[in-house]
């Protein structure tokens, strides 16, 4: 098969590879560049190779901003991505972080990790950087951004997709600040690249420092540097992921008799190397002459290096047989036991791993995936020709999806794509905000106005979307609604909104609707921010696999759900308390004792509701611990946090029944209770001790202490009001006798 | 009011209940924070299993909000001691309060039925905790494939044991429990004797966590040099199970009066050998050994990882239980322990953690003997029923009150 292409295209492809190889690393780049006869890559790599004995700093010092005169011209995308190509590409399955997910999800969280948002906004200079009048502002979706990274790696280096939290990071790596940029802003790879050697040197130094190796011991700047180094490393992995597909660059070795395998042209392509790797292996060992043997060896080495560059994407299922969603099983006695779908065979493969298996003679695996690899090559060749690219990607999709479907690992991919496209949490958030505006308008109207009567029912609309999103996640994960710290946030928010609406339907004072709208919007805003933060700091998506102890839907749906509802109630109980205290403080509805009595009743009622779930949930947690760790109670910080909520709520109820807490006391105590809930919910995970420390979140301390500070101010105000009220009572009823009578509840 | 009546009123009061609950909350909070610095074991002993304690509060650094941390605090309040009641004492008082106030004194009518049931459930749960605290014990059983065992070892307790070196089969061990020697005052000596032994064992110095090293210029030991070795005292570890104790012993022969000094250490490879009374004896310091009334054989241990990660998704052991003449094949996995004859075996771990497919993996079970094993579960049901009943009645009353028509406005005074 003659794969010769027009000379210009071949030249461009070779130059593109030179650029990509320069990105990937001098050591490898030099090898491959030399093998490919690409002087620029070879020279660049040799110029910048790390000294002997030093950790390899991939492509250190390679200044793409000042590329040498023979640097390849950028191949740019000629037009916006065809939506059908975006959709096709986004549907590809990929194994990442222990689960099979759509490539669109992968792209979404990868962009979130680098960019801080799922949308990349940038100025497209239309190929003429020195002319500003043809610049247009464009927005790229995550899948479009990933397509750019893979199919236009040279041009995508100009995308400003690295969000830096502070420009001190630039100072630290010796990159000059750019005029017009804010302290916290986004930068392109090319803008950061001059500082790359320094960045990686600092990251290496931190990793070899026994103290700074642990993130908690790093300064803020060091942590930002470490994160940037990891993100640049991952980004480079994406840029090199389709190096193998940049065809027609593999020059045939002179004098080697390989034409029957690799074609009689001067160059060949990766898929042909892979297809004939078994025969090449044979010729490398026993070719007819020395030139053939060394030629075959070189081509095999090239194939392996090309494949290894593609390690950022784990795209290839090992077979098409039904398999459980787990893999690698370690058997400690006897031979590895074959389970349905294989045992150690269950791991999905990167291209590098696939190449190794094929080179070792796995013809079945080759036949399974060769069409996809050819499809990638064809798609790359046609990257500026949408119809041809679409056809090639369709071939990739068909191959990979057929295999994943055969393994029963594709069934929920479509649903997951729809889940992220629907973005129900965001839509519900918008509706909560609209409802809040309507609630505010309603307060200006008569209580029996149509709007006020309709508001509770209107709020059920965002709640329905909100609950649907939670249920949808549960379906995708085959888990109860709460199994991660992230999932506690939308769940608690939904529980709060529901309880607030029930209160409103009973009480009809338009207080419940305020709580529902405000907390619904605030909770879902927090949900969005937490998702972004987790992705930005840790690079994880919000549907992670669970540790072994959590692999139980029974306990997740009973203990975790109960305790989480308890948290929700603890927080909700604080809200009427806050309104009570601030209302008294600022003279809201002065003299309306009924209003304040209603607030106290709400607080008390929600506390009772919360106590039920907190106590039962906490004990169920003990029962679970008794089944998994062998003890009912271990004074673990998370257990203690749940116990503290129970103890505080019990103390409030007993204080109330004993007449020690009047209305203001109950409300103040409920507000203080919110700080205990926050401590239990988030803070104990930050302590880094105990069996629940797997839920830690970096960088939330500031927000925790800010929350505590806000609560403390309200509590202090409540205490001041309580003392004022007590002094007033003393003054007016100095000779009163008998038990205290508190609003709405009898004392014992 | 007589003194007894006053005491009864105090012990059964809401005020005491609320106070105890607040103190329990405070102790739980302090004990949680303290774990970060001192580890769970120490904190548990100090805060949760004590009658009284001295809490070291502070030091506190006073800063202005949003001030630059690099500039240091405005002022620092030095640490100061705060005497507090321990959780053990608080829970004891809570039981008294619960019985007197929450059951005896509580008005017995329909509206209080839920509270009564709840209080009973809480008492039951506290009883479960007490029984576990006093009478349960736990340990670890580690077993390789095809290996059979009934011995499990305490996590925290270490014993000095003496046995006949030439004995075969089931060997009689003379045990000096750690409770009897670990809290040795400086300069004090504890002597242990037994009729069957030709020598007494004198414990002269003990170490909670230590290393035994050859004496040399690099180390200054914390005791006498014996056979070229010396004990180096080490700072206790955060996790108690990582502490390795040691002790200086003197072996005093009963007939000859000859005394020999020796060191025993938790990590010594071989026991100490003593020739006395015409026999050879072995003295060892090891974790306390318990025995199951049945045998366990590990047939197969399996661990599965989430694909492409090093995170275990699940792991389990296929075992055979040998009890009398009966053999039963069973499976123990996370969240599904084996319960038999009052013992519970939990799948807690495996090792070596960095093992590969070619290495044999051993399985680790936590063994617990706890007479109140299932009591908390039952108490949970009772409490749930009680709370549900009580709060349902309250809700009903609350809803009814909101439906009540508002009272007519009072007629204006003429």
PDB file of C-alpha atoms in Angstrom, chain A residues 95-99 325-333 335 337 339 344 346-348 409 479 503 505-507 509 545-552 555 598 601-602 604 607-609 611-613 615-616 619-620 622-638 640-641 643-648 650-651 653-655 657-660 672 676 679 683-684 687-690 702 706 744-748, chain B residues 13-18 21-22 24-25 28-29 31-33 35-36 40 44 48-49 66 87 91 105 107 112 115 119 122 125 132 138 144-146 238-239 298-309 311-316 333-337 339 344 346-348 350 355-357 359-363 366 368 370 372-374 376-377 379-381 383-384 387-388 390-391 394-395 397-399 401-404:
ATOM      1  CA  UNK A  95     -11.270   4.694  31.479  1.00  0.00           C
ATOM      2  CA  UNK A  96     -10.190   7.252  34.024  1.00  0.00           C
ATOM      3  CA  UNK A  97      -9.993   7.228  37.820  1.00  0.00           C
ATOM      4  CA  UNK A  98     -11.336   3.719  37.970  1.00  0.00           C
ATOM      5  CA  UNK A  99     -14.438   4.076  35.846  1.00  0.00           C
ATOM      6  CA  UNK A 325     -16.769  -2.875  36.394  1.00  0.00           C
ATOM      7  CA  UNK A 326     -13.751  -3.966  38.319  1.00  0.00           C
ATOM      8  CA  UNK A 327     -10.429  -5.192  37.289  1.00  0.00           C
ATOM      9  CA  UNK A 328      -7.097  -6.375  38.477  1.00  0.00           C
ATOM     10  CA  UNK A 329      -7.710  -9.182  40.863  1.00  0.00           C
ATOM     11  CA  UNK A 330      -4.790 -10.368  42.923  1.00  0.00           C
ATOM     12  CA  UNK A 331      -4.975 -14.030  43.750  1.00  0.00           C
ATOM     13  CA  UNK A 332      -2.652 -15.198  46.378  1.00  0.00           C
ATOM     14  CA  UNK A 333      -2.807 -18.900  45.898  1.00  0.00           C
ATOM     15  CA  UNK A 335      -3.054 -19.904  39.333  1.00  0.00           C
ATOM     16  CA  UNK A 337      -8.621 -17.757  38.343  1.00  0.00           C
ATOM     17  CA  UNK A 339     -13.742 -15.107  36.036  1.00  0.00           C
ATOM     18  CA  UNK A 344      -6.183  -9.458  35.105  1.00  0.00           C
ATOM     19  CA  UNK A 346     -10.056  -6.467  32.744  1.00  0.00           C
ATOM     20  CA  UNK A 347      -7.796  -3.453  32.712  1.00  0.00           C
ATOM     21  CA  UNK A 348      -8.349  -1.045  29.838  1.00  0.00           C
ATOM     22  CA  UNK A 409     -19.535  -0.814  30.011  1.00  0.00           C
ATOM     23  CA  UNK A 479     -25.443   4.310  44.465  1.00  0.00           C
ATOM     24  CA  UNK A 503     -43.012  24.406  57.190  1.00  0.00           C
ATOM     25  CA  UNK A 505     -47.371  24.831  53.894  1.00  0.00           C
ATOM     26  CA  UNK A 506     -48.158  24.354  57.578  1.00  0.00           C
ATOM     27  CA  UNK A 507     -47.336  27.804  58.836  1.00  0.00           C
ATOM     28  CA  UNK A 509     -46.230  33.058  57.140  1.00  0.00           C
ATOM     29  CA  UNK A 545     -14.980   5.178  42.887  1.00  0.00           C
ATOM     30  CA  UNK A 546     -15.395   4.363  46.547  1.00  0.00           C
ATOM     31  CA  UNK A 547     -13.012   2.775  49.006  1.00  0.00           C
ATOM     32  CA  UNK A 548     -13.812  -0.774  49.996  1.00  0.00           C
ATOM     33  CA  UNK A 549     -15.575   0.054  53.261  1.00  0.00           C
ATOM     34  CA  UNK A 550     -18.106   2.227  51.420  1.00  0.00           C
ATOM     35  CA  UNK A 551     -18.965  -0.532  48.976  1.00  0.00           C
ATOM     36  CA  UNK A 552     -22.331  -1.098  50.605  1.00  0.00           C
ATOM     37  CA  UNK A 555     -25.353   1.467  54.878  1.00  0.00           C
ATOM     38  CA  UNK A 598     -43.566  31.250  65.083  1.00  0.00           C
ATOM     39  CA  UNK A 601     -41.580  27.054  67.003  1.00  0.00           C
ATOM     40  CA  UNK A 602     -39.968  26.503  63.654  1.00  0.00           C
ATOM     41  CA  UNK A 604     -37.794  23.893  67.899  1.00  0.00           C
ATOM     42  CA  UNK A 607     -34.435  20.642  65.913  1.00  0.00           C
ATOM     43  CA  UNK A 608     -36.745  17.778  66.900  1.00  0.00           C
ATOM     44  CA  UNK A 609     -36.834  16.586  63.311  1.00  0.00           C
ATOM     45  CA  UNK A 611     -32.530  15.071  66.407  1.00  0.00           C
ATOM     46  CA  UNK A 612     -34.474  12.033  65.216  1.00  0.00           C
ATOM     47  CA  UNK A 613     -32.308  11.647  62.121  1.00  0.00           C
ATOM     48  CA  UNK A 615     -29.507  10.102  66.678  1.00  0.00           C
ATOM     49  CA  UNK A 616     -30.700   7.261  64.482  1.00  0.00           C
ATOM     50  CA  UNK A 619     -26.223   4.909  66.017  1.00  0.00           C
ATOM     51  CA  UNK A 620     -26.606   3.275  62.608  1.00  0.00           C
ATOM     52  CA  UNK A 622     -21.934   2.700  64.965  1.00  0.00           C
ATOM     53  CA  UNK A 623     -23.722  -0.446  63.887  1.00  0.00           C
ATOM     54  CA  UNK A 624     -22.052  -0.181  60.469  1.00  0.00           C
ATOM     55  CA  UNK A 625     -18.659   0.370  62.111  1.00  0.00           C
ATOM     56  CA  UNK A 626     -19.339  -2.695  64.235  1.00  0.00           C
ATOM     57  CA  UNK A 627     -19.754  -4.713  61.062  1.00  0.00           C
ATOM     58  CA  UNK A 628     -16.803  -3.288  59.178  1.00  0.00           C
ATOM     59  CA  UNK A 629     -14.162  -2.297  61.718  1.00  0.00           C
ATOM     60  CA  UNK A 630     -15.120  -4.446  64.653  1.00  0.00           C
ATOM     61  CA  UNK A 631     -16.221  -1.805  67.104  1.00  0.00           C
ATOM     62  CA  UNK A 632     -19.405   0.158  67.647  1.00  0.00           C
ATOM     63  CA  UNK A 633     -17.754   3.334  68.772  1.00  0.00           C
ATOM     64  CA  UNK A 634     -14.133   4.362  68.265  1.00  0.00           C
ATOM     65  CA  UNK A 635     -14.142   8.079  69.089  1.00  0.00           C
ATOM     66  CA  UNK A 636     -13.249   8.756  65.475  1.00  0.00           C
ATOM     67  CA  UNK A 637     -13.516  12.491  64.629  1.00  0.00           C
ATOM     68  CA  UNK A 638     -16.400  11.962  62.227  1.00  0.00           C
ATOM     69  CA  UNK A 640     -17.590  12.487  67.390  1.00  0.00           C
ATOM     70  CA  UNK A 641     -18.905  15.217  65.121  1.00  0.00           C
ATOM     71  CA  UNK A 643     -22.387  12.757  68.416  1.00  0.00           C
ATOM     72  CA  UNK A 644     -21.799  16.444  69.123  1.00  0.00           C
ATOM     73  CA  UNK A 645     -24.813  17.382  67.017  1.00  0.00           C
ATOM     74  CA  UNK A 646     -26.970  14.918  68.963  1.00  0.00           C
ATOM     75  CA  UNK A 647     -25.643  16.127  72.301  1.00  0.00           C
ATOM     76  CA  UNK A 648     -26.217  19.781  71.489  1.00  0.00           C
ATOM     77  CA  UNK A 650     -30.561  17.129  73.274  1.00  0.00           C
ATOM     78  CA  UNK A 651     -29.113  19.848  75.494  1.00  0.00           C
ATOM     79  CA  UNK A 653     -34.455  20.353  74.209  1.00  0.00           C
ATOM     80  CA  UNK A 654     -33.696  19.613  77.858  1.00  0.00           C
ATOM     81  CA  UNK A 655     -32.792  23.223  78.508  1.00  0.00           C
ATOM     82  CA  UNK A 657     -38.126  21.717  78.866  1.00  0.00           C
ATOM     83  CA  UNK A 658     -36.414  22.742  82.085  1.00  0.00           C
ATOM     84  CA  UNK A 659     -37.269  26.371  81.421  1.00  0.00           C
ATOM     85  CA  UNK A 660     -33.631  27.406  81.182  1.00  0.00           C
ATOM     86  CA  UNK A 672     -24.601  27.945  67.642  1.00  0.00           C
ATOM     87  CA  UNK A 676     -21.303  22.229  65.307  1.00  0.00           C
ATOM     88  CA  UNK A 679     -17.529  21.268  62.269  1.00  0.00           C
ATOM     89  CA  UNK A 683     -14.025  20.443  59.598  1.00  0.00           C
ATOM     90  CA  UNK A 684     -13.319  17.002  61.056  1.00  0.00           C
ATOM     91  CA  UNK A 687      -8.013  17.207  60.834  1.00  0.00           C
ATOM     92  CA  UNK A 688      -6.256  14.478  58.901  1.00  0.00           C
ATOM     93  CA  UNK A 689      -6.823  11.818  61.543  1.00  0.00           C
ATOM     94  CA  UNK A 690      -9.300   9.019  61.871  1.00  0.00           C
ATOM     95  CA  UNK A 702     -10.658  30.095  55.348  1.00  0.00           C
ATOM     96  CA  UNK A 706     -15.317  32.766  58.180  1.00  0.00           C
ATOM     97  CA  UNK A 744     -45.741  27.563  73.121  1.00  0.00           C
ATOM     98  CA  UNK A 745     -44.422  24.822  75.353  1.00  0.00           C
ATOM     99  CA  UNK A 746     -45.216  23.804  78.847  1.00  0.00           C
ATOM    100  CA  UNK A 747     -42.441  23.230  81.324  1.00  0.00           C
ATOM    101  CA  UNK A 748     -42.247  20.120  83.426  1.00  0.00           C
TER     102      UNK A 748
ATOM    103  CA  UNK B  13     -33.399  17.524  87.067  1.00  0.00           C
ATOM    104  CA  UNK B  14     -33.486  18.837  83.524  1.00  0.00           C
ATOM    105  CA  UNK B  15     -30.756  21.223  84.544  1.00  0.00           C
ATOM    106  CA  UNK B  16     -28.345  18.421  85.376  1.00  0.00           C
ATOM    107  CA  UNK B  17     -29.264  16.657  82.145  1.00  0.00           C
ATOM    108  CA  UNK B  18     -28.575  19.770  80.098  1.00  0.00           C
ATOM    109  CA  UNK B  21     -24.930  17.014  77.804  1.00  0.00           C
ATOM    110  CA  UNK B  22     -23.065  20.291  77.371  1.00  0.00           C
ATOM    111  CA  UNK B  24     -20.133  15.766  77.138  1.00  0.00           C
ATOM    112  CA  UNK B  25     -20.196  17.928  74.037  1.00  0.00           C
ATOM    113  CA  UNK B  28     -16.035  15.227  72.814  1.00  0.00           C
ATOM    114  CA  UNK B  29     -14.901  18.339  70.979  1.00  0.00           C
ATOM    115  CA  UNK B  31     -11.009  14.947  72.580  1.00  0.00           C
ATOM    116  CA  UNK B  32     -11.495  15.216  68.836  1.00  0.00           C
ATOM    117  CA  UNK B  33      -9.048  18.071  68.443  1.00  0.00           C
ATOM    118  CA  UNK B  35      -6.320  13.399  68.566  1.00  0.00           C
ATOM    119  CA  UNK B  36      -4.440  15.434  65.992  1.00  0.00           C
ATOM    120  CA  UNK B  40      -6.489   8.268  69.432  1.00  0.00           C
ATOM    121  CA  UNK B  44      -9.285   8.076  74.509  1.00  0.00           C
ATOM    122  CA  UNK B  48     -13.181   9.389  77.275  1.00  0.00           C
ATOM    123  CA  UNK B  49     -12.224   6.730  79.802  1.00  0.00           C
ATOM    124  CA  UNK B  66      -7.214  39.068  57.660  1.00  0.00           C
ATOM    125  CA  UNK B  87     -16.476  11.304  80.003  1.00  0.00           C
ATOM    126  CA  UNK B  91     -21.775   9.160  81.495  1.00  0.00           C
ATOM    127  CA  UNK B 105     -39.755  11.015  87.819  1.00  0.00           C
ATOM    128  CA  UNK B 107     -44.863  11.886  84.213  1.00  0.00           C
ATOM    129  CA  UNK B 112     -44.599  11.048  77.334  1.00  0.00           C
ATOM    130  CA  UNK B 115     -39.738   9.924  75.725  1.00  0.00           C
ATOM    131  CA  UNK B 119     -34.762   7.005  77.458  1.00  0.00           C
ATOM    132  CA  UNK B 122     -30.444   5.278  75.458  1.00  0.00           C
ATOM    133  CA  UNK B 125     -27.101   1.712  74.536  1.00  0.00           C
ATOM    134  CA  UNK B 132     -17.981  -3.446  75.859  1.00  0.00           C
ATOM    135  CA  UNK B 138      -9.991  -7.432  70.564  1.00  0.00           C
ATOM    136  CA  UNK B 144      -1.437 -16.970  55.108  1.00  0.00           C
ATOM    137  CA  UNK B 145      -3.174 -19.128  52.516  1.00  0.00           C
ATOM    138  CA  UNK B 146      -3.623 -22.748  53.548  1.00  0.00           C
ATOM    139  CA  UNK B 238       0.688   8.718  67.847  1.00  0.00           C
ATOM    140  CA  UNK B 239      -0.793   5.317  67.128  1.00  0.00           C
ATOM    141  CA  UNK B 298      -7.492 -19.289  54.978  1.00  0.00           C
ATOM    142  CA  UNK B 299      -8.337 -20.999  51.720  1.00  0.00           C
ATOM    143  CA  UNK B 300      -8.031 -17.992  49.456  1.00  0.00           C
ATOM    144  CA  UNK B 301      -7.660 -14.265  49.798  1.00  0.00           C
ATOM    145  CA  UNK B 302      -8.735 -11.997  46.979  1.00  0.00           C
ATOM    146  CA  UNK B 303      -8.471  -8.258  46.505  1.00  0.00           C
ATOM    147  CA  UNK B 304      -9.946  -6.333  43.599  1.00  0.00           C
ATOM    148  CA  UNK B 305      -8.947  -2.835  42.600  1.00  0.00           C
ATOM    149  CA  UNK B 306     -10.836  -0.198  40.747  1.00  0.00           C
ATOM    150  CA  UNK B 307      -9.552  -0.382  37.192  1.00  0.00           C
ATOM    151  CA  UNK B 308      -6.454   1.615  36.530  1.00  0.00           C
ATOM    152  CA  UNK B 309      -6.029   2.595  40.180  1.00  0.00           C
ATOM    153  CA  UNK B 311      -7.636   1.765  45.305  1.00  0.00           C
ATOM    154  CA  UNK B 312      -9.088  -1.508  46.570  1.00  0.00           C
ATOM    155  CA  UNK B 313     -12.698  -1.866  45.611  1.00  0.00           C
ATOM    156  CA  UNK B 314     -13.268  -4.927  47.729  1.00  0.00           C
ATOM    157  CA  UNK B 315     -11.353  -7.751  49.327  1.00  0.00           C
ATOM    158  CA  UNK B 316     -12.428 -10.934  50.948  1.00  0.00           C
ATOM    159  CA  UNK B 333     -15.492  -9.602  53.636  1.00  0.00           C
ATOM    160  CA  UNK B 334     -15.719  -5.923  54.460  1.00  0.00           C
ATOM    161  CA  UNK B 335     -19.066  -5.229  56.140  1.00  0.00           C
ATOM    162  CA  UNK B 336     -19.846  -8.969  56.355  1.00  0.00           C
ATOM    163  CA  UNK B 337     -18.030 -10.399  59.381  1.00  0.00           C
ATOM    164  CA  UNK B 339     -19.954 -14.266  64.053  1.00  0.00           C
ATOM    165  CA  UNK B 344     -16.679 -11.797  65.587  1.00  0.00           C
ATOM    166  CA  UNK B 346     -13.825  -8.816  60.584  1.00  0.00           C
ATOM    167  CA  UNK B 347     -11.932  -8.540  57.354  1.00  0.00           C
ATOM    168  CA  UNK B 348      -9.802  -5.504  58.092  1.00  0.00           C
ATOM    169  CA  UNK B 350      -4.230  -7.662  54.007  1.00  0.00           C
ATOM    170  CA  UNK B 355       2.931  -7.122  47.144  1.00  0.00           C
ATOM    171  CA  UNK B 356       2.614  -8.093  43.538  1.00  0.00           C
ATOM    172  CA  UNK B 357       0.828 -10.939  41.851  1.00  0.00           C
ATOM    173  CA  UNK B 359       3.837 -12.792  46.268  1.00  0.00           C
ATOM    174  CA  UNK B 360       1.567 -14.685  48.600  1.00  0.00           C
ATOM    175  CA  UNK B 361      -0.797 -12.325  50.379  1.00  0.00           C
ATOM    176  CA  UNK B 362      -1.897 -12.818  53.938  1.00  0.00           C
ATOM    177  CA  UNK B 363      -5.269 -11.851  55.270  1.00  0.00           C
ATOM    178  CA  UNK B 366      -9.831  -8.223  63.640  1.00  0.00           C
ATOM    179  CA  UNK B 368     -13.564  -9.144  68.866  1.00  0.00           C
ATOM    180  CA  UNK B 370     -17.884  -8.500  72.941  1.00  0.00           C
ATOM    181  CA  UNK B 372     -22.848  -6.640  73.918  1.00  0.00           C
ATOM    182  CA  UNK B 373     -22.064  -6.968  70.231  1.00  0.00           C
ATOM    183  CA  UNK B 374     -25.590  -6.505  68.907  1.00  0.00           C
ATOM    184  CA  UNK B 376     -26.471  -1.050  70.021  1.00  0.00           C
ATOM    185  CA  UNK B 377     -28.443  -2.176  66.988  1.00  0.00           C
ATOM    186  CA  UNK B 379     -31.132   0.086  71.127  1.00  0.00           C
ATOM    187  CA  UNK B 380     -31.179   1.996  67.867  1.00  0.00           C
ATOM    188  CA  UNK B 381     -34.517   0.456  66.974  1.00  0.00           C
ATOM    189  CA  UNK B 383     -34.682   4.916  70.261  1.00  0.00           C
ATOM    190  CA  UNK B 384     -35.985   5.387  66.722  1.00  0.00           C
ATOM    191  CA  UNK B 387     -38.344   9.544  69.017  1.00  0.00           C
ATOM    192  CA  UNK B 388     -40.678   8.928  66.117  1.00  0.00           C
ATOM    193  CA  UNK B 390     -42.806  11.525  70.533  1.00  0.00           C
ATOM    194  CA  UNK B 391     -42.097  13.902  67.687  1.00  0.00           C
ATOM    195  CA  UNK B 394     -45.537  17.036  68.934  1.00  0.00           C
ATOM    196  CA  UNK B 395     -46.006  17.680  65.233  1.00  0.00           C
ATOM    197  CA  UNK B 397     -50.043  19.234  68.331  1.00  0.00           C
ATOM    198  CA  UNK B 398     -48.110  21.916  66.451  1.00  0.00           C
ATOM    199  CA  UNK B 399     -50.192  21.528  63.287  1.00  0.00           C
ATOM    200  CA  UNK B 401     -52.189  24.896  66.982  1.00  0.00           C
ATOM    201  CA  UNK B 402     -51.611  26.533  63.583  1.00  0.00           C
ATOM    202  CA  UNK B 403     -55.124  25.619  62.478  1.00  0.00           C
ATOM    203  CA  UNK B 404     -56.667  27.173  65.590  1.00  0.00           C
TER     204      UNK B 404
END
